[in-house]
Tab-separated table of C-alpha atoms and ligand atoms in Angstrom:
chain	number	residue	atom	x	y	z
A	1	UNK	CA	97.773	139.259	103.592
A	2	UNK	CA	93.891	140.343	103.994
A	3	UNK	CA	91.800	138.100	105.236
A	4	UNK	CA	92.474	135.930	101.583
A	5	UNK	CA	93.964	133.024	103.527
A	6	UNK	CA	90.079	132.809	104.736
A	7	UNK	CA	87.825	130.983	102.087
A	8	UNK	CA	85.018	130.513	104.071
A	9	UNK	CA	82.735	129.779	107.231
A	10	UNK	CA	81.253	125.966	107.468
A	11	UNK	CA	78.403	125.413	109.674
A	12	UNK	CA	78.877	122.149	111.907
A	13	UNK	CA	75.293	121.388	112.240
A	14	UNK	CA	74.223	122.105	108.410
A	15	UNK	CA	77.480	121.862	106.103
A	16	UNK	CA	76.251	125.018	104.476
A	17	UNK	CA	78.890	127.539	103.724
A	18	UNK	CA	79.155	130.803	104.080
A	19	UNK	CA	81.217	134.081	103.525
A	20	UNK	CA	82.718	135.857	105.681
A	21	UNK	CA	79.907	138.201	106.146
A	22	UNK	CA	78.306	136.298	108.430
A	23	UNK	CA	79.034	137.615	112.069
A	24	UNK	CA	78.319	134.071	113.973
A	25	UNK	CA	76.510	131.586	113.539
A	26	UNK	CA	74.829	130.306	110.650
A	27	UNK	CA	71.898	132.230	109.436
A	28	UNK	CA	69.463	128.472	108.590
A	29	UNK	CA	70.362	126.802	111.999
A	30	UNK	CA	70.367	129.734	114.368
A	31	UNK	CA	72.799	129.374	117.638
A	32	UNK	CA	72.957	125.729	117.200
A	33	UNK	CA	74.726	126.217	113.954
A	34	UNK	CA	78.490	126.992	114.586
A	35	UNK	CA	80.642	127.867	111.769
A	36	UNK	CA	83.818	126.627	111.351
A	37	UNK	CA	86.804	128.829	109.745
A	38	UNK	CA	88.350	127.213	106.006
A	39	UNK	CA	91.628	128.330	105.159
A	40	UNK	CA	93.317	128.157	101.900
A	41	UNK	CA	95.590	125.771	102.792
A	42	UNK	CA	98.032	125.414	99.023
A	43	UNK	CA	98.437	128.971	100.178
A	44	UNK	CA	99.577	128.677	103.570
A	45	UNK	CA	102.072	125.930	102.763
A	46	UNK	CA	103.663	128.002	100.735
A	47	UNK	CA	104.857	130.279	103.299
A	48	UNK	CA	104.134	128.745	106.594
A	49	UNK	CA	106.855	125.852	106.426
A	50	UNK	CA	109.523	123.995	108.700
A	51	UNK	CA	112.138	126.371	107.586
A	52	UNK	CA	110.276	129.618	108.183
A	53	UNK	CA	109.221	128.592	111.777
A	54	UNK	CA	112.050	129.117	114.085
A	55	UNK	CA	112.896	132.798	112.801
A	56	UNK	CA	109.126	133.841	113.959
A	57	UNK	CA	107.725	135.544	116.629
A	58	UNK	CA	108.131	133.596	119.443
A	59	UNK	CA	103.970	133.206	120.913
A	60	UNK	CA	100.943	131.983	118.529
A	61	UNK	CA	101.145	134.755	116.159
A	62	UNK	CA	103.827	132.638	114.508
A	63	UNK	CA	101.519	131.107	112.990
A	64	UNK	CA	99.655	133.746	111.597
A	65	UNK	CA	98.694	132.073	108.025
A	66	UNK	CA	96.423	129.632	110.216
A	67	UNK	CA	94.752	132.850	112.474
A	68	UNK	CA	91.742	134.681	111.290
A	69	UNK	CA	92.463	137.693	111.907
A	70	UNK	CA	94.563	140.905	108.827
A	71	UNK	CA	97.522	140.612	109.201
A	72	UNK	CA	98.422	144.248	108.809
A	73	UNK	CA	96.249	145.074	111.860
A	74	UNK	CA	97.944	145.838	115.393
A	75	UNK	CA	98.307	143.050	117.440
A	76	UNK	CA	98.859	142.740	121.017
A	77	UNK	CA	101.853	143.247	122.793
A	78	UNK	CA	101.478	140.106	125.623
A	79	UNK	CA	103.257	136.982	125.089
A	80	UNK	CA	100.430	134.399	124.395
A	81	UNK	CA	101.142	131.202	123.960
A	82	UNK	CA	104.376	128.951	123.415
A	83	UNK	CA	104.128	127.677	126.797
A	84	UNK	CA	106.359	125.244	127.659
A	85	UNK	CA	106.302	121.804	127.560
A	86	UNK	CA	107.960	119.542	129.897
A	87	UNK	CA	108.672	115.603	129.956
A	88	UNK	CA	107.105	114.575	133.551
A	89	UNK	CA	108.619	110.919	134.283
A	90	UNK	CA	108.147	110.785	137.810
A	91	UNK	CA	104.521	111.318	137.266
A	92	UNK	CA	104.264	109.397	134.297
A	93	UNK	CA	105.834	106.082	136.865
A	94	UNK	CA	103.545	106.640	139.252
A	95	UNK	CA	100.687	106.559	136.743
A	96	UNK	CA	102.242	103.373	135.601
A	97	UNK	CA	102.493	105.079	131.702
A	98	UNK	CA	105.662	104.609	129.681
A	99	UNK	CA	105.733	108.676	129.295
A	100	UNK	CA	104.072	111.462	130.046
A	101	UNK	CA	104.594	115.313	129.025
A	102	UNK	CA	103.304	118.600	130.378
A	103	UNK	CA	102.342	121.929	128.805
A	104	UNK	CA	101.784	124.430	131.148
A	105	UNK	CA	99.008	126.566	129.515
A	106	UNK	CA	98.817	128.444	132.927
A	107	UNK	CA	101.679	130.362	131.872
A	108	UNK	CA	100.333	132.305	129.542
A	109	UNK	CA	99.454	136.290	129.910
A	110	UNK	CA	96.264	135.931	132.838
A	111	UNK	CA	97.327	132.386	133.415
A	112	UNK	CA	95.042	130.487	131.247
A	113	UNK	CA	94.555	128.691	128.144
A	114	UNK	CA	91.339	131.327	127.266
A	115	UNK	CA	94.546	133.974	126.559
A	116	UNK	CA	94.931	132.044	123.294
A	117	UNK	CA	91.408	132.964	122.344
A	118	UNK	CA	90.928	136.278	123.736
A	119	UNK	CA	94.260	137.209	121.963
A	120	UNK	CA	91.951	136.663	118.490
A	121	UNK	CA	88.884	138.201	120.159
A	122	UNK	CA	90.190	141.668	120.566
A	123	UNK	CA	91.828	142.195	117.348
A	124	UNK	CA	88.712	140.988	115.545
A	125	UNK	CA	87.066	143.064	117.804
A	126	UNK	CA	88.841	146.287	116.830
A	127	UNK	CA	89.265	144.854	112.585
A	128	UNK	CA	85.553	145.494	112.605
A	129	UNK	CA	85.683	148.802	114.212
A	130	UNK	CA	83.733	147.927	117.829
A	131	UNK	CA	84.978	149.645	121.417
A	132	UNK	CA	82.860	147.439	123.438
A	133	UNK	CA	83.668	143.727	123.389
A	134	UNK	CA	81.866	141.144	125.954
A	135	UNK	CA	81.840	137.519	127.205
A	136	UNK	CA	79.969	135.306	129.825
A	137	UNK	CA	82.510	133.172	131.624
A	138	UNK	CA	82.910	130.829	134.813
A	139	UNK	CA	85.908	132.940	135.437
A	140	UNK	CA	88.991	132.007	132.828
A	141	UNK	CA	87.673	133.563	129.497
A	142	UNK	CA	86.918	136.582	131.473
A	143	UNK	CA	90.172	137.672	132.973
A	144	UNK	CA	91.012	136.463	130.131
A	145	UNK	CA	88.571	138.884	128.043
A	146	UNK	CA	89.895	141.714	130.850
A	147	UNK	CA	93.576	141.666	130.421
A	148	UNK	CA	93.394	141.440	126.956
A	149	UNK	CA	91.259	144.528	126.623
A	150	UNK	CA	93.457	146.469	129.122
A	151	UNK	CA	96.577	145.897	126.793
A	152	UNK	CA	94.427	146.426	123.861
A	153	UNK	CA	93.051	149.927	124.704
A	154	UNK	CA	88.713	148.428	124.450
A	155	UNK	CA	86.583	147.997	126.603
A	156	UNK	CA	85.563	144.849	128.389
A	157	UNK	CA	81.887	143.815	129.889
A	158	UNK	CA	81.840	140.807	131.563
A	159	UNK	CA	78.907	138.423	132.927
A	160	UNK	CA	80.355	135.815	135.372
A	161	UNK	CA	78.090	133.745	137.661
A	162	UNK	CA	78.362	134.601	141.269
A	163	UNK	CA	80.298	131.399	142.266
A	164	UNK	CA	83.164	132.698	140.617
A	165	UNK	CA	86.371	131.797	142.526
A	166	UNK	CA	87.613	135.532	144.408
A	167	UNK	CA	91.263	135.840	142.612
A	168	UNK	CA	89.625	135.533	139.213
A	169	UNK	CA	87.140	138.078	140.025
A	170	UNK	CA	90.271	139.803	141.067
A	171	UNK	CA	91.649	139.845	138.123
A	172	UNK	CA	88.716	141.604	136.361
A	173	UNK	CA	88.752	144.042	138.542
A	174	UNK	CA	92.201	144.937	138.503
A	175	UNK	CA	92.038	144.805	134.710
A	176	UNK	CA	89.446	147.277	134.683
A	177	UNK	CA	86.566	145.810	133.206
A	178	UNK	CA	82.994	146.471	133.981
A	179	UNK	CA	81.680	143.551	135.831
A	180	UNK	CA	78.160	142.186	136.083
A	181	UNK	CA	77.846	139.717	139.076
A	182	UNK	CA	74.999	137.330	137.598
A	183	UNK	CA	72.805	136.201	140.388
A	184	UNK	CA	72.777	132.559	138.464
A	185	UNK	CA	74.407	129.794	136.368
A	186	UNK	CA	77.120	129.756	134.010
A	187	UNK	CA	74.577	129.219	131.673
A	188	UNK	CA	72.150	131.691	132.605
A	189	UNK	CA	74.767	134.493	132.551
A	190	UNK	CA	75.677	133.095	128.931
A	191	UNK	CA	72.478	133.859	127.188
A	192	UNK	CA	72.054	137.393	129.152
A	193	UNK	CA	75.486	138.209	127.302
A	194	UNK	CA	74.077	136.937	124.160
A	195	UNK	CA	71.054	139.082	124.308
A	196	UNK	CA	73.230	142.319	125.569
A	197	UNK	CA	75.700	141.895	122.272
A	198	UNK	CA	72.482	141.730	119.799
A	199	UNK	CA	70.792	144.885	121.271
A	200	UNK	CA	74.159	146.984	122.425
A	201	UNK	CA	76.314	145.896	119.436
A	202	UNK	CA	78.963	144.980	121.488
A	203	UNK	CA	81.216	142.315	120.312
A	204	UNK	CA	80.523	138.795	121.862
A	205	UNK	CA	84.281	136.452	122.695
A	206	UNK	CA	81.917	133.807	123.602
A	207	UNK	CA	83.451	131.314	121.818
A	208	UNK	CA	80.896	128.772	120.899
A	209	UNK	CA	79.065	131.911	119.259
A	210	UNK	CA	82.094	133.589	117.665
A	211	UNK	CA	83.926	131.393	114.782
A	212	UNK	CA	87.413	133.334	115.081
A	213	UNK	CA	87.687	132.609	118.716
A	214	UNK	CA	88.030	129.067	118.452
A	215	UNK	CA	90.804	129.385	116.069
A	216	UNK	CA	92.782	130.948	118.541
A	217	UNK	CA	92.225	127.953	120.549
A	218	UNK	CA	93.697	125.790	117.919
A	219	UNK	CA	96.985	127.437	118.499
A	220	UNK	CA	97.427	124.748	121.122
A	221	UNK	CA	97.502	121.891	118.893
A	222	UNK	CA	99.670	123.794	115.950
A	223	UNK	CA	102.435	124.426	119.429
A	224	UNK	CA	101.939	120.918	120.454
A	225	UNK	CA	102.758	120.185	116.425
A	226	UNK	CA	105.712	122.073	116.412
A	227	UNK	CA	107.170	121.424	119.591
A	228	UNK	CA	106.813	117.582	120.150
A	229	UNK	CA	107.068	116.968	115.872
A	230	UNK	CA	107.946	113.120	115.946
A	231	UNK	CA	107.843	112.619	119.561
A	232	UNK	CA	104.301	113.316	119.689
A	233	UNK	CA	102.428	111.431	122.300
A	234	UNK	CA	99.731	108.770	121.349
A	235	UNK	CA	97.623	110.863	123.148
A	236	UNK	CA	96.428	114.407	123.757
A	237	UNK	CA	94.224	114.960	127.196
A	238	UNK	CA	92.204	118.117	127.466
A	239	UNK	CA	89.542	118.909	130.239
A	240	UNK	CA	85.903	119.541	128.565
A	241	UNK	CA	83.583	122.499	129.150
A	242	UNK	CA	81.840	123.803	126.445
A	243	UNK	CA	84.473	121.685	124.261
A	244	UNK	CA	85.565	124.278	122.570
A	245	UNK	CA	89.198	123.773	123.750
A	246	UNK	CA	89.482	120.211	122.505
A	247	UNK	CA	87.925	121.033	119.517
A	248	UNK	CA	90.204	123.587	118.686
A	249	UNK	CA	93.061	121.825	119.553
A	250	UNK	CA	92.591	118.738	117.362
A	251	UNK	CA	92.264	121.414	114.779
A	252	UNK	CA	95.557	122.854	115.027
A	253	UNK	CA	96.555	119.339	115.412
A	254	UNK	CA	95.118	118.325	111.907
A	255	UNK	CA	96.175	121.156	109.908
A	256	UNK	CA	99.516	120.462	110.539
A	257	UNK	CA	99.739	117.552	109.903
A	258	UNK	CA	97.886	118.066	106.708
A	259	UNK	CA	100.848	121.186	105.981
A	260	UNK	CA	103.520	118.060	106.858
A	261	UNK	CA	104.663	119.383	110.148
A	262	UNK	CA	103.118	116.436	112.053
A	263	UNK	CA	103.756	112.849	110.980
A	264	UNK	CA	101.109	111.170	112.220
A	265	UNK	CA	98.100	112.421	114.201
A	266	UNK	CA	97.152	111.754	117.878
A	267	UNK	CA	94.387	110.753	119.456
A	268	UNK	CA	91.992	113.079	121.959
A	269	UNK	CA	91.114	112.135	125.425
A	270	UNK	CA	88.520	114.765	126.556
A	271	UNK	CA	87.655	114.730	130.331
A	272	UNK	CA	84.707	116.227	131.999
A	273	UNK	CA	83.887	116.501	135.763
A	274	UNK	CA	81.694	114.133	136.689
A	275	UNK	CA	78.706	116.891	138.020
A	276	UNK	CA	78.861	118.545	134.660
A	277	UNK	CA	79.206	115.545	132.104
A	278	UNK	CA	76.332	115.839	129.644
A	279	UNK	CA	78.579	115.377	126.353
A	280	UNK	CA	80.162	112.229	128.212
A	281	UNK	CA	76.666	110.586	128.553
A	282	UNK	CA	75.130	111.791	125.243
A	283	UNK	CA	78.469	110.810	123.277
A	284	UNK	CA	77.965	107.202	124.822
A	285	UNK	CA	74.465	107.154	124.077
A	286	UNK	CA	75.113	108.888	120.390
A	287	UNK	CA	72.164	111.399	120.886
A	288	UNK	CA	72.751	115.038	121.579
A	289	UNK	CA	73.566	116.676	125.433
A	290	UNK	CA	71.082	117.166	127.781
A	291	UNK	CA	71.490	119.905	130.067
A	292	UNK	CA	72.366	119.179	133.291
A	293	UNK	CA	72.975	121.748	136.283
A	294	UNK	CA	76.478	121.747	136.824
A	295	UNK	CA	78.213	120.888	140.262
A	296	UNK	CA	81.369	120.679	140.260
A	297	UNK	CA	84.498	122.515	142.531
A	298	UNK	CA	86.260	122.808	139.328
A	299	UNK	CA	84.363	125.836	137.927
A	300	UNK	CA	86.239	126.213	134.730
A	301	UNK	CA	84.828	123.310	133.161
A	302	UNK	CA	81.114	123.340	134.861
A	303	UNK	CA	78.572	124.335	132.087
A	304	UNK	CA	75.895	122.201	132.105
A	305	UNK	CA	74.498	123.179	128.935
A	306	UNK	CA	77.488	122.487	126.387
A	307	UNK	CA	78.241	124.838	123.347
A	308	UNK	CA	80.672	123.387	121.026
A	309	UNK	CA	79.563	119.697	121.460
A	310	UNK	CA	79.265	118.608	117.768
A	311	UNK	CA	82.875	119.770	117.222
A	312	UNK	CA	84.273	118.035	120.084
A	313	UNK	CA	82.224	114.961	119.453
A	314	UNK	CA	83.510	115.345	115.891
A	315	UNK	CA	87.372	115.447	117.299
A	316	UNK	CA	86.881	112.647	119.242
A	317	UNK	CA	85.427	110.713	116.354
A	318	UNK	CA	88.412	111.615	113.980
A	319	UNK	CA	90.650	110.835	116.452
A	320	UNK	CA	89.434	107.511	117.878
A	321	UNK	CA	89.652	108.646	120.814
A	322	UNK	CA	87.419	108.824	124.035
A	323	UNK	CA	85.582	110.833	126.437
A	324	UNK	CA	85.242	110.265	130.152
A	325	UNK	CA	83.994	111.627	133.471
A	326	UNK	CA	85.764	112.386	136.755
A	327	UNK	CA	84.729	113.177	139.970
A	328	UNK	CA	85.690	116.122	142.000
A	329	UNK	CA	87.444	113.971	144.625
A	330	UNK	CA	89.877	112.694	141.943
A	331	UNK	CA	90.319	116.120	140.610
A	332	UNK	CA	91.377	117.065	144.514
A	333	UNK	CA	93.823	114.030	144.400
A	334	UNK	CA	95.406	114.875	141.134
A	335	UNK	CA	96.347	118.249	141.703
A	336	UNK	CA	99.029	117.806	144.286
A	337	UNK	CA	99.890	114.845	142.722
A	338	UNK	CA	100.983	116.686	139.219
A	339	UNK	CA	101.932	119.722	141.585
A	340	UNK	CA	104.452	117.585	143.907
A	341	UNK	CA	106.621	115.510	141.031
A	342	UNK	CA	106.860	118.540	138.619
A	343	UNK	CA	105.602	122.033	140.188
A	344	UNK	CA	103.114	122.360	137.480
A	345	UNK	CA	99.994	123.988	139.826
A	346	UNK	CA	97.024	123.481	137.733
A	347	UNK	CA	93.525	124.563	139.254
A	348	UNK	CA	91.150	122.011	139.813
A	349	UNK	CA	89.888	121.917	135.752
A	350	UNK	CA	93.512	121.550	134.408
A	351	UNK	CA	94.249	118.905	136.872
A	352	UNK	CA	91.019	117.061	135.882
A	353	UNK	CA	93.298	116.332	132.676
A	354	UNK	CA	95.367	114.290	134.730
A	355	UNK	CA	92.693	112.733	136.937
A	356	UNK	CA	90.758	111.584	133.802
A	357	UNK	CA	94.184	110.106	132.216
A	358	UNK	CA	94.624	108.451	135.546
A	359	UNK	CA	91.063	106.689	134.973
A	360	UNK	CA	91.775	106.424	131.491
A	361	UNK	CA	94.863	104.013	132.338
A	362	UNK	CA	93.034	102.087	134.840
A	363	UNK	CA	90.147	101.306	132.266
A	364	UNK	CA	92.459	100.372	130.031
A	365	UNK	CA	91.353	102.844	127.281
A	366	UNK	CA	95.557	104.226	127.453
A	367	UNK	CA	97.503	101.836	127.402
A	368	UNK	CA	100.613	101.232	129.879
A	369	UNK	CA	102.781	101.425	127.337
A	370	UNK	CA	101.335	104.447	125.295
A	371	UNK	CA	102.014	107.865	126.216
A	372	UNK	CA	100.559	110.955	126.617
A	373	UNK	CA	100.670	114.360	126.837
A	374	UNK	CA	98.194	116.583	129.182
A	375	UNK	CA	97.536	120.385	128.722
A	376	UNK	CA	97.691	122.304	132.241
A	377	UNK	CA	94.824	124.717	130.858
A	378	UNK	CA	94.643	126.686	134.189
A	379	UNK	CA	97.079	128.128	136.409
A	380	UNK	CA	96.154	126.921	140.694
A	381	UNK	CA	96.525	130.289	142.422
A	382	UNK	CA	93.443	130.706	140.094
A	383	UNK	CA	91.317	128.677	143.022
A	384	UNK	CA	93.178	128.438	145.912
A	385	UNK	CA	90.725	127.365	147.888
A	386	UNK	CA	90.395	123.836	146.214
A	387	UNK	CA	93.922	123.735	146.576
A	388	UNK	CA	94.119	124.626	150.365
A	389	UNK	CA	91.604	122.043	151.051
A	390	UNK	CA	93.375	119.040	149.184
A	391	UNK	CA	96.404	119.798	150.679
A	392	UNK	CA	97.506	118.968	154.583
A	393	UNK	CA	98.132	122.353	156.379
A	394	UNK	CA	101.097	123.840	157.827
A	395	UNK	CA	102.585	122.957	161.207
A	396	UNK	CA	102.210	125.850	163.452
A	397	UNK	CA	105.158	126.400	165.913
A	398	UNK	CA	106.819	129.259	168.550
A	399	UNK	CA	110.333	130.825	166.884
A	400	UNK	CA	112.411	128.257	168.745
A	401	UNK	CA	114.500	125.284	168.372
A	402	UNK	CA	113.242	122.715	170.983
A	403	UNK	CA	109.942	123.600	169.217
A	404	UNK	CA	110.726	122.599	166.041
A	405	UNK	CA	112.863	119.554	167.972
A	406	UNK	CA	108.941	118.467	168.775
A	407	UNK	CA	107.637	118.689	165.500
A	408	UNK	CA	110.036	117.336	163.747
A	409	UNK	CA	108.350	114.221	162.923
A	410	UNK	CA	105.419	115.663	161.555
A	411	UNK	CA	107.648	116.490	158.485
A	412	UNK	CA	108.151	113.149	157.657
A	413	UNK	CA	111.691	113.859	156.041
A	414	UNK	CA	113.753	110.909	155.187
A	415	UNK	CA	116.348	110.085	158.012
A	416	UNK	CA	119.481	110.506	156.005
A	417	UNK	CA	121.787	112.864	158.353
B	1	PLP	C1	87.693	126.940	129.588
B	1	PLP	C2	88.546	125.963	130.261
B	1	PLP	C3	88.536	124.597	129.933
B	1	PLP	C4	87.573	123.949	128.962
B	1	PLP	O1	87.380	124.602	127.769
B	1	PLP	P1	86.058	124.449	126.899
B	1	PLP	O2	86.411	125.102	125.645
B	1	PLP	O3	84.954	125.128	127.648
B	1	PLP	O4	85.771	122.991	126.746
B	1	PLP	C5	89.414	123.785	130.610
B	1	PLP	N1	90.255	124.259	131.541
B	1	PLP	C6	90.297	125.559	131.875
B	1	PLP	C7	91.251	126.010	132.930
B	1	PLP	C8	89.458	126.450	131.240
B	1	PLP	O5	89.494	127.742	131.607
């Protein structure tokens, strides 16, 4: 297998299509127009089936009929993907939901959901013979980028805005890659990585730009497939950026249930922080996003100018399903709250999953007795400090008994013994 499984590249804005000689985006509609990957799918049924799965690899290159990339090339050695997923009833309870399921995307290589994508990034990177590949990120897609480079043997050159949380800016660093501090937005160090790819040649992961990237994102929704089949949950909650994750994941969600791994399709709940919520206003409004400067504490999901809007508004559409805003004080609440009934630590953007699904059931767009399923996109020690200050802190004391005698009560254990 070439790249034959590929027929061609659709752009979202347009519906023109293209071959695959097109590098990004499409040539009449400029950076608006995103392209979208077609597969052959008679093809891939043929070998990509319920019987082939469970003797595969076991992390998203098992489903390699559905990935864009040759696959005779190298691929990388890290475990991406296949995160687990867990039933959560104790949470789902306390949200009042009939049931509720977890998969912990912060398990992945760098401890993010971007791993999926940056997985694809590097070997299309190398398939088309460049040494320098770069992204603009709010921190994820970056370490991301880094780690993924590191295994891979390129090079990485990443733009991140300067409020980057410290331990992913750690990350980078330990990973090697050549970082540029951007005195500026999300946004602003986005289109200075834009111009650097056209004049250095360097290959650009951003992934509203890049087609292939996206496609790695979809390996979310072909796991989610696979792994819940029949027991899939009504719904499928995904925090909202760029919308490039929920995009792709209703993608991977579709295709197989068009192969006839999935029964019946779910629908998507995106979720967006209420200081960065342009799609969630323009999608009410049906016109397109204005751009907004972003504030929010959960910096994975603050871009005020959003990418990938048409196919996330398009997902949403499909799916009958709904967008909403949260703010960052529910975001704060939810993250101990999924952390202390199931030890899933999700930074502040993954637990704005769960904060939106909380409004979502009080609205009474989810139903009590529907369930759900949320995807932890981003592992907490990513942003401790958002955790730290949601969460009480510790009770100092001398090494001694009697001292602990006097705190005692602070602990608020129950009084069984
Ligand atoms: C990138 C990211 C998202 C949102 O993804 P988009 O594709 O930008 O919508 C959500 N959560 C985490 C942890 C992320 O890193």
């Amino acid at each position: 297998m070439a790249l034959e499984h590929i027929t061609t590249l659709t752009c979202v804005r347009c519906g023109r299509t293209h071959g695959l000689d097109v590098a990004y985006t499409c040539p009449a509609c400029g950076t608006e127009g995103i392209l979208d990957v077609g597969y052959d799918y008679e093809r891939v049924a043929r070998t990509l089936t319920r019987e082939s799965l469970p003797s595969r690899r076991r992390d998203q290159w098992r489903y390699m009929e559905l990935l864009p990339v040759d696959a005779r090339q190298e691929l990388p050695e890290l475990q991406v993907g296949l995160t687990p997923v867990y039933e959560a009833p104790r949470l789902a309870e306390e949200l009042g939901l009939a049931r509720l399921v977890l998969k912990d995307d912060g398990r992945n290589p760098t401890c993010s959901f971007k791993d999926r994508a940056s997985a694809v990034g590097v070997v299309k990177a190398r398939e088309l013979g460049r040494e320098v590949i770069a992204c603009a990120s709010t921190g994820n897609a970056a370490s991301s980028l880094a780690g993924f480079s590191a295994a891979y043997g390129l090079n990485s050159v990443i733009f991140v805005p300067h409020r980057t949380p410290e331990p992913k800016v750690a990350q980078l660093l330990i990973y090697g890659a050549r970082v540029l501090r951007v005195a500026g937005s999300y946004d602003e160090a986005y289109w200075l990585c834009h111009a650097a790819c056209e004049r250095y040649g360097w290959y650009n992961r951003n992934c509203a730009i890049n087609p292939y990237l996206v496609e790695g994102k979809k390996t979310v929704g072909l796991e989610l497939a696979e792994q819940l089949g029949a027991r899939m949950p009504q719904w499928v909650v995904l925090s909202v950026g760029d919308g490039c994750t929920l995009a792709g994941a209703w993608k991977g969600l579709r295709e197989m249930h068009r192969l006839g791994l999935l029964p019946w399709l779910p629908r998507m709940l995106g979720v967006q922080a209420a200081g960065s919520s342009p799609m969630v206003r323009a999608y009410a409004s049906g016109g397109e996003p204005v751009p907004v400067e972003a504030r929010t504490l959960a910096d994975s999901i603050a871009v005020g100018q959003p990418r990938n809007w048409r196919k996330a508004f398009q997902a949403i559409r499909e799916s009958q399903g709904a967008l909403l805003e949260v703010t960052d004080e529910e975001i704060l609440e939810a993250m101990p709250r999924m952390a202390r009934r199931t030890a899933v630590f999700g930074e502040p953007a993954a637990a704005a999953a769960l904060a939106g699904l909380t409004r979502a059931v009080r609205e009474g767009i989810v139903n009590r007795s529907e369930d759900a399923v949320v995807v932890v996109t981003g592992n907490g020690l990513k942003d401790v400090r958002s955790a730290i200050q949601t969460a009480a802190p510790p009770v100092d004391l001398p090494p001694d008994l009697a001292a602990l005698e006097s705190v005692l009560h602070k602990l608020r254990l129950p009084a069984s013994n």
